[in-house]
Coordinates of C-alpha atoms in Angstrom, one line a residue:
X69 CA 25.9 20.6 71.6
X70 CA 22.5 19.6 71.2
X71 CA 21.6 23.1 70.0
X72 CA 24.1 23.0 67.4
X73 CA 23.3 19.4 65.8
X74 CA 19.7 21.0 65.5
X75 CA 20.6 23.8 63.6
X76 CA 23.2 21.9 61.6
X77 CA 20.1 19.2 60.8
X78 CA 18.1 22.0 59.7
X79 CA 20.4 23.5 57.6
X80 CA 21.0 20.1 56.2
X81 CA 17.3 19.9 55.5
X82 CA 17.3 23.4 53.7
X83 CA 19.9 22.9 51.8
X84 CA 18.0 19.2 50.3
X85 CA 14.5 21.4 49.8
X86 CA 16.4 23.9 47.7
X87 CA 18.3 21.5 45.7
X88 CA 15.0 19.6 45.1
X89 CA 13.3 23.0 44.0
X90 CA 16.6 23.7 41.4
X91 CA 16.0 20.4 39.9
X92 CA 11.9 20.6 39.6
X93 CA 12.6 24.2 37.6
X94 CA 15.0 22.5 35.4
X95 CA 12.5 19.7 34.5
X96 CA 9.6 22.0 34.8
X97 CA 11.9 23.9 31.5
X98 CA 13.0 21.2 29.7
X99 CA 9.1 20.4 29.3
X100 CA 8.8 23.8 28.2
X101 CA 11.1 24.4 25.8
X102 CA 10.0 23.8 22.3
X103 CA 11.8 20.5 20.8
X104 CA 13.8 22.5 18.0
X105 CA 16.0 23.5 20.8
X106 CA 16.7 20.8 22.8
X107 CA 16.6 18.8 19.7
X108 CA 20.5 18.5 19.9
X109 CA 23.5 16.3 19.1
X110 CA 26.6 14.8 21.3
X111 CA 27.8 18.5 20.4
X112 CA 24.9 20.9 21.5
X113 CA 24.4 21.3 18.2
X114 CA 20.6 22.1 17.2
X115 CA 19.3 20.6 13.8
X116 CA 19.8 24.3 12.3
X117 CA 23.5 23.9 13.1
X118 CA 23.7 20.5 11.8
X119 CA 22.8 21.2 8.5
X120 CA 24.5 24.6 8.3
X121 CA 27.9 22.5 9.3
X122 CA 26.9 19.8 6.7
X123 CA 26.1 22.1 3.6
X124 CA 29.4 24.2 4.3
X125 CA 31.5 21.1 4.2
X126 CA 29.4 20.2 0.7
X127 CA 30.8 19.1 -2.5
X128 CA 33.0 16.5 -0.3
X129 CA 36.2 15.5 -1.4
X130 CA 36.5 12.2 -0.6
X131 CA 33.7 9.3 0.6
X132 CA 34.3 9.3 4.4
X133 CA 33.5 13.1 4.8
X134 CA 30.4 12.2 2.5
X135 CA 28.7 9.6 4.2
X136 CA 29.6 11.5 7.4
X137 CA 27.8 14.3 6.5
X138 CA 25.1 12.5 5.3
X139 CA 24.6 10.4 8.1
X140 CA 24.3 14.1 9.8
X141 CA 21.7 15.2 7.9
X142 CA 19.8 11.8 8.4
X143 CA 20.0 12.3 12.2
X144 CA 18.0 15.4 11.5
X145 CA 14.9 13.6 11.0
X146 CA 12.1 14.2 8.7
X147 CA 11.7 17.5 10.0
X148 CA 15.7 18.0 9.3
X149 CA 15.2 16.7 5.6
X150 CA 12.4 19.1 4.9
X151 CA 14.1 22.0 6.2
X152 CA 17.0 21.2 3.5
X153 CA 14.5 20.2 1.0
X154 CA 12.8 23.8 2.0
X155 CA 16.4 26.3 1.5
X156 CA 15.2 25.6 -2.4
X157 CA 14.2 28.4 -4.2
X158 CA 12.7 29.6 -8.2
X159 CA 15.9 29.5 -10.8
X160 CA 14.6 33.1 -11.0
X161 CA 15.9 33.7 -7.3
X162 CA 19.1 32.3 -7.3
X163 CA 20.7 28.8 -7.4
X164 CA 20.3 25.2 -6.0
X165 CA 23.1 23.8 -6.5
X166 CA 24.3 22.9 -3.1
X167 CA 20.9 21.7 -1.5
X168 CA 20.5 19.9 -5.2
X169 CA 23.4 17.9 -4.0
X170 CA 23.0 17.5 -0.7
X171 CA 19.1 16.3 -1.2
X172 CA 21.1 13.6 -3.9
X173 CA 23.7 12.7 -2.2
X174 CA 21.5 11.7 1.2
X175 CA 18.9 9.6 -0.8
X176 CA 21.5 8.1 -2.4
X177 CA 23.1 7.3 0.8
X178 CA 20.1 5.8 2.1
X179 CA 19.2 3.9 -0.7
X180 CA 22.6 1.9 0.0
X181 CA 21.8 -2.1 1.5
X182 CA 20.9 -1.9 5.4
X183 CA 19.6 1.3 5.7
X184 CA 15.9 0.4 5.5
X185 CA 15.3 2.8 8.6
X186 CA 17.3 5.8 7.2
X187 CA 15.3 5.8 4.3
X188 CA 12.3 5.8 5.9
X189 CA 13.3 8.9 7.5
X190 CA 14.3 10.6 4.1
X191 CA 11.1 9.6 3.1
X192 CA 8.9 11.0 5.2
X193 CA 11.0 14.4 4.4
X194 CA 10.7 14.5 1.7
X195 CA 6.7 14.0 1.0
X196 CA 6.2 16.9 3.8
X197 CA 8.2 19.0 1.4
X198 CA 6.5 18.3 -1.5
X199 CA 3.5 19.3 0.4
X200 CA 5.4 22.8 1.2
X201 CA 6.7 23.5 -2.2
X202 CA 4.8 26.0 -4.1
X203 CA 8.0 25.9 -7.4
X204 CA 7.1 23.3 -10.0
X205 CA 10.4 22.9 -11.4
X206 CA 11.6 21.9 -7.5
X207 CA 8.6 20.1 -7.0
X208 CA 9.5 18.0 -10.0
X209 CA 12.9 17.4 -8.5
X210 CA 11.7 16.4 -5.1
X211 CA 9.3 14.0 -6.9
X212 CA 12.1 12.7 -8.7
X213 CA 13.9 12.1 -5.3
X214 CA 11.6 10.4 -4.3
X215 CA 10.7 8.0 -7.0
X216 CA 14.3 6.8 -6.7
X217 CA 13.6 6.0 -3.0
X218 CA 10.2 5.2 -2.5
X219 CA 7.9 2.3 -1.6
X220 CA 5.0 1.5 -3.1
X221 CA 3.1 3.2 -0.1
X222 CA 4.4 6.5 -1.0
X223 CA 2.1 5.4 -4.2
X224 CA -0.9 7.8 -3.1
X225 CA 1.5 10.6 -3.5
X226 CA 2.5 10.4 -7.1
X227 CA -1.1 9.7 -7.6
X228 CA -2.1 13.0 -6.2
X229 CA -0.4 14.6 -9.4
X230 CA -1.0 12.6 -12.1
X231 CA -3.6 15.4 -13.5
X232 CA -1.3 18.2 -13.0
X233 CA -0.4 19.4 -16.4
X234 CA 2.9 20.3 -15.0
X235 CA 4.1 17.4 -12.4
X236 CA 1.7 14.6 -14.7
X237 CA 5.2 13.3 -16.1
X238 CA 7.1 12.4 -12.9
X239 CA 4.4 11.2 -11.5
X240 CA 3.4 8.4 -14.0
X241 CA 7.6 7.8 -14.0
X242 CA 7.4 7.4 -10.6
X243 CA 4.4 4.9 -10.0
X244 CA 6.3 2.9 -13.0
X245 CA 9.6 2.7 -11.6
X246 CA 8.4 2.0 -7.8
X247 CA 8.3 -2.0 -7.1
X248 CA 5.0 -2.9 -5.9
X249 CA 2.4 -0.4 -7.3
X250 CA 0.5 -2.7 -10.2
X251 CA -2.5 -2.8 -8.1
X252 CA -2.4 1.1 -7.9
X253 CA -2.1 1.8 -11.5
X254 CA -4.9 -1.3 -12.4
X255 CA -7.2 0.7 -10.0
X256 CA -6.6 4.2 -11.6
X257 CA -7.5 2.3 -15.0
X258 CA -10.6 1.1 -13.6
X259 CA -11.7 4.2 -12.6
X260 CA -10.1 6.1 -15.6
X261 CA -8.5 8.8 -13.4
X262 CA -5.6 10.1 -15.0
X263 CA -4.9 10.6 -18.8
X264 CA -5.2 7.0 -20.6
X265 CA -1.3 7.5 -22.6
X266 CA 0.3 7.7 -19.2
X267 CA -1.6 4.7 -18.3
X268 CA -1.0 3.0 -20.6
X269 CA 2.4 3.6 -21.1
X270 CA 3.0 2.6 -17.3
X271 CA 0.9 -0.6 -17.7
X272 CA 3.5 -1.9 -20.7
X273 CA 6.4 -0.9 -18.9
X274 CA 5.6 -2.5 -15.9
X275 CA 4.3 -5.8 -18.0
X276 CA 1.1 -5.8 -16.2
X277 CA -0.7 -8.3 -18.1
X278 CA -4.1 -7.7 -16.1
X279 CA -4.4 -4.6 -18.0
X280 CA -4.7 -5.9 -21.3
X281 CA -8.4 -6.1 -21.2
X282 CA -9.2 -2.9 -20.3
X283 CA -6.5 -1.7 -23.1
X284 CA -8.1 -3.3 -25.6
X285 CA -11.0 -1.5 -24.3
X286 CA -9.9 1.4 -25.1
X287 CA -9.1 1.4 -28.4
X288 CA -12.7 1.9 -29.5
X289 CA -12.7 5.6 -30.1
X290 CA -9.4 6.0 -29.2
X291 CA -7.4 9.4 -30.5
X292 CA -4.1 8.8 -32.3
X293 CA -1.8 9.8 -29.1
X294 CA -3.8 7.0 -27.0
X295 CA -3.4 4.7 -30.0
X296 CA -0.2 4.5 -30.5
X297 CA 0.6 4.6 -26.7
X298 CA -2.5 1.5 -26.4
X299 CA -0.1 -1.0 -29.2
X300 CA 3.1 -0.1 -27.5
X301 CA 1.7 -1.4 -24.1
X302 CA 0.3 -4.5 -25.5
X303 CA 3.4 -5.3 -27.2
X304 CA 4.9 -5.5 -23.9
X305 CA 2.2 -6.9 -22.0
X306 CA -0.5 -8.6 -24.4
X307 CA -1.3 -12.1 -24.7
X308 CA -2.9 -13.9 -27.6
X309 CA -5.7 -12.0 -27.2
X310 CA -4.2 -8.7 -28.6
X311 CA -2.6 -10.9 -31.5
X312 CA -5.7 -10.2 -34.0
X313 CA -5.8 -7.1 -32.7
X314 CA -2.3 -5.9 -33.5
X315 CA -2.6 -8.1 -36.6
X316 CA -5.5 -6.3 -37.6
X317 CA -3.5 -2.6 -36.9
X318 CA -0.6 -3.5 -38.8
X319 CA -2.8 -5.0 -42.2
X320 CA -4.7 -2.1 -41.9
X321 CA -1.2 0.3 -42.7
X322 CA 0.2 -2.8 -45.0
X323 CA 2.5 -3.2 -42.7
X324 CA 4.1 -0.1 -43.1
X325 CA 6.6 1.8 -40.9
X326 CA 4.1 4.2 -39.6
X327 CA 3.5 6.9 -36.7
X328 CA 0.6 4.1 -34.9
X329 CA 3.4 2.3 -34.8
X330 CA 0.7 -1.0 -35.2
X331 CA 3.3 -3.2 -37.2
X332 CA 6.3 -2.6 -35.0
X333 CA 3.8 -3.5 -31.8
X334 CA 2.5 -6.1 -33.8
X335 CA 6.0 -7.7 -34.1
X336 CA 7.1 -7.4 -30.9
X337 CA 4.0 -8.9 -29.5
X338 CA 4.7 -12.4 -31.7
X339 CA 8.2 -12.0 -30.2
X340 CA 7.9 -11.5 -26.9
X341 CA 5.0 -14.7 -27.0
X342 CA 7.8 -16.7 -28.9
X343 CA 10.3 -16.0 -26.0
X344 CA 7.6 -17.2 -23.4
X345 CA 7.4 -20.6 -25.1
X346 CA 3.8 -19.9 -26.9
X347 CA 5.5 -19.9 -30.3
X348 CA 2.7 -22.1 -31.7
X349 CA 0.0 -19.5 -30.7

């Protein structure tokens, strides 16, 4: 009897030590493995099948299937984001149209109240595609995506194409339609480092009053382009400081309807001081 319990006790402990080994390999491969493929959802699903399922069930036909896919996408991470952002190819090489919508439809769905995370997410995805992008006209499109969901510390992004001959457009449009990036654009005047019409232009969109200085500035020597795009910023942003200015301008054309456009900036300068209570001035 004793016998036996000896043998059944080292069985027992044979048994535990191979278990124990089992369970070390399994860790030992789940360290392994690269994260792509353990990267998966309550389904086993790897972010390649997540966004194969979401694209196929793309346009959606009513808002609940929508967000759901959307919030499927999202769950993808960054890395998910820029692998949809990444299926887009030339026009020359076939069509967009589905990762067009589905790259619209999730930054609009993140831009919706509460989903300051998500967004932050879509974000990130989408400047690491930008980086990847080698098309213009999709580069242009993922800029524009992200103008409509960025924060002024995605600011140094736009920056980085405000000289490209190509991307210059949507990159001024997007550091003037971002809340928070006056200081940026002030700085880049400072330093005069990107084209002085997009500058300007941003500075009187964005009212930015601090600029008027350094417009004024620039009118000495100014080409005609710059000019006109120098009195259309201070009508928006001058003080009384640009008022002999634009007075000046628009004597100078006797107030004629003119491409400087100095009399119709003059006039909306004297009315946008009258609105602010400075009608005496």
């Amino acid at each position: 009897i004793l016998r036996d319990a000896q043998d059944d006790m080292q069985e027992y402990h044979q048994n535990k030590n191979r278990k124990m080994k089992k369970l070390l390999i399994i860790l030992a491969l789940a360290v392994l493995l690269p994260w792509s493929a353990v990267a998966q959802d309550a389904r086993m699903r790897t972010s390649e099948t997540i966004i194969a399922d979401a694209l196929n069930q793309l346009p959606a036909s009513e808002k609940k299937v929508f967000d759901e896919v959307m919030s499927e996408l999202v769950s993808t991470g960054a890395e998910g984001i820029a692998q949809v952002a990444g299926m887009l190819v030339p026009a020359s090489e076939g069509k967009n149209a589905i990762v067009e919508y589905a790259l619209n439809g999730v930054v609009a769905y993140v831009t919706t109240p509460g989903k300051e995370a998500e967004k932050a997410i879509v974000r990130k995805g989408l400047i690491q595609a930008l980086d990847a992008c080698k098309d213009n006209p999709n580069k242009a499109f993922l800029l524009t995506l992200l103008r409509m969901c960025g924060e002024a510390e995605d600011a140094p992004v736009f920056v980085k194409y405000l000289n490209d001959e190509y991307l210059a457009e949507w990159a001024i449009s997007g550091l003037t339609t971002i809340k928070g990036t006056e200081e940026v654009l002030l700085d880049l005047m400072k330093k005069e480092a990107a084209p002085k019409t997009a500058l300007a232009h941003a500075a009187g969109l964005k009212k930015m009053t601090a600029a008027e200085p350094i417009l004024l500035a620039w009118l000495k020597g100014a080409d005609a382009p710059t000019t006109r795009a120098i009195y259309q910023s201070l009508a928006q942003c001058g003080t009384s400081l640009s008022i002999p200015v634009l007075g000046k301008a628009a004597k100078s054309v006797a107030y004629e309807w003119e491409t400087s456009d100095a009399t119709s900036a003059y006039l909306r300068l004297l009315q946008k001081l009258v609105g602010e209570g400075r009608g005496k001035e």
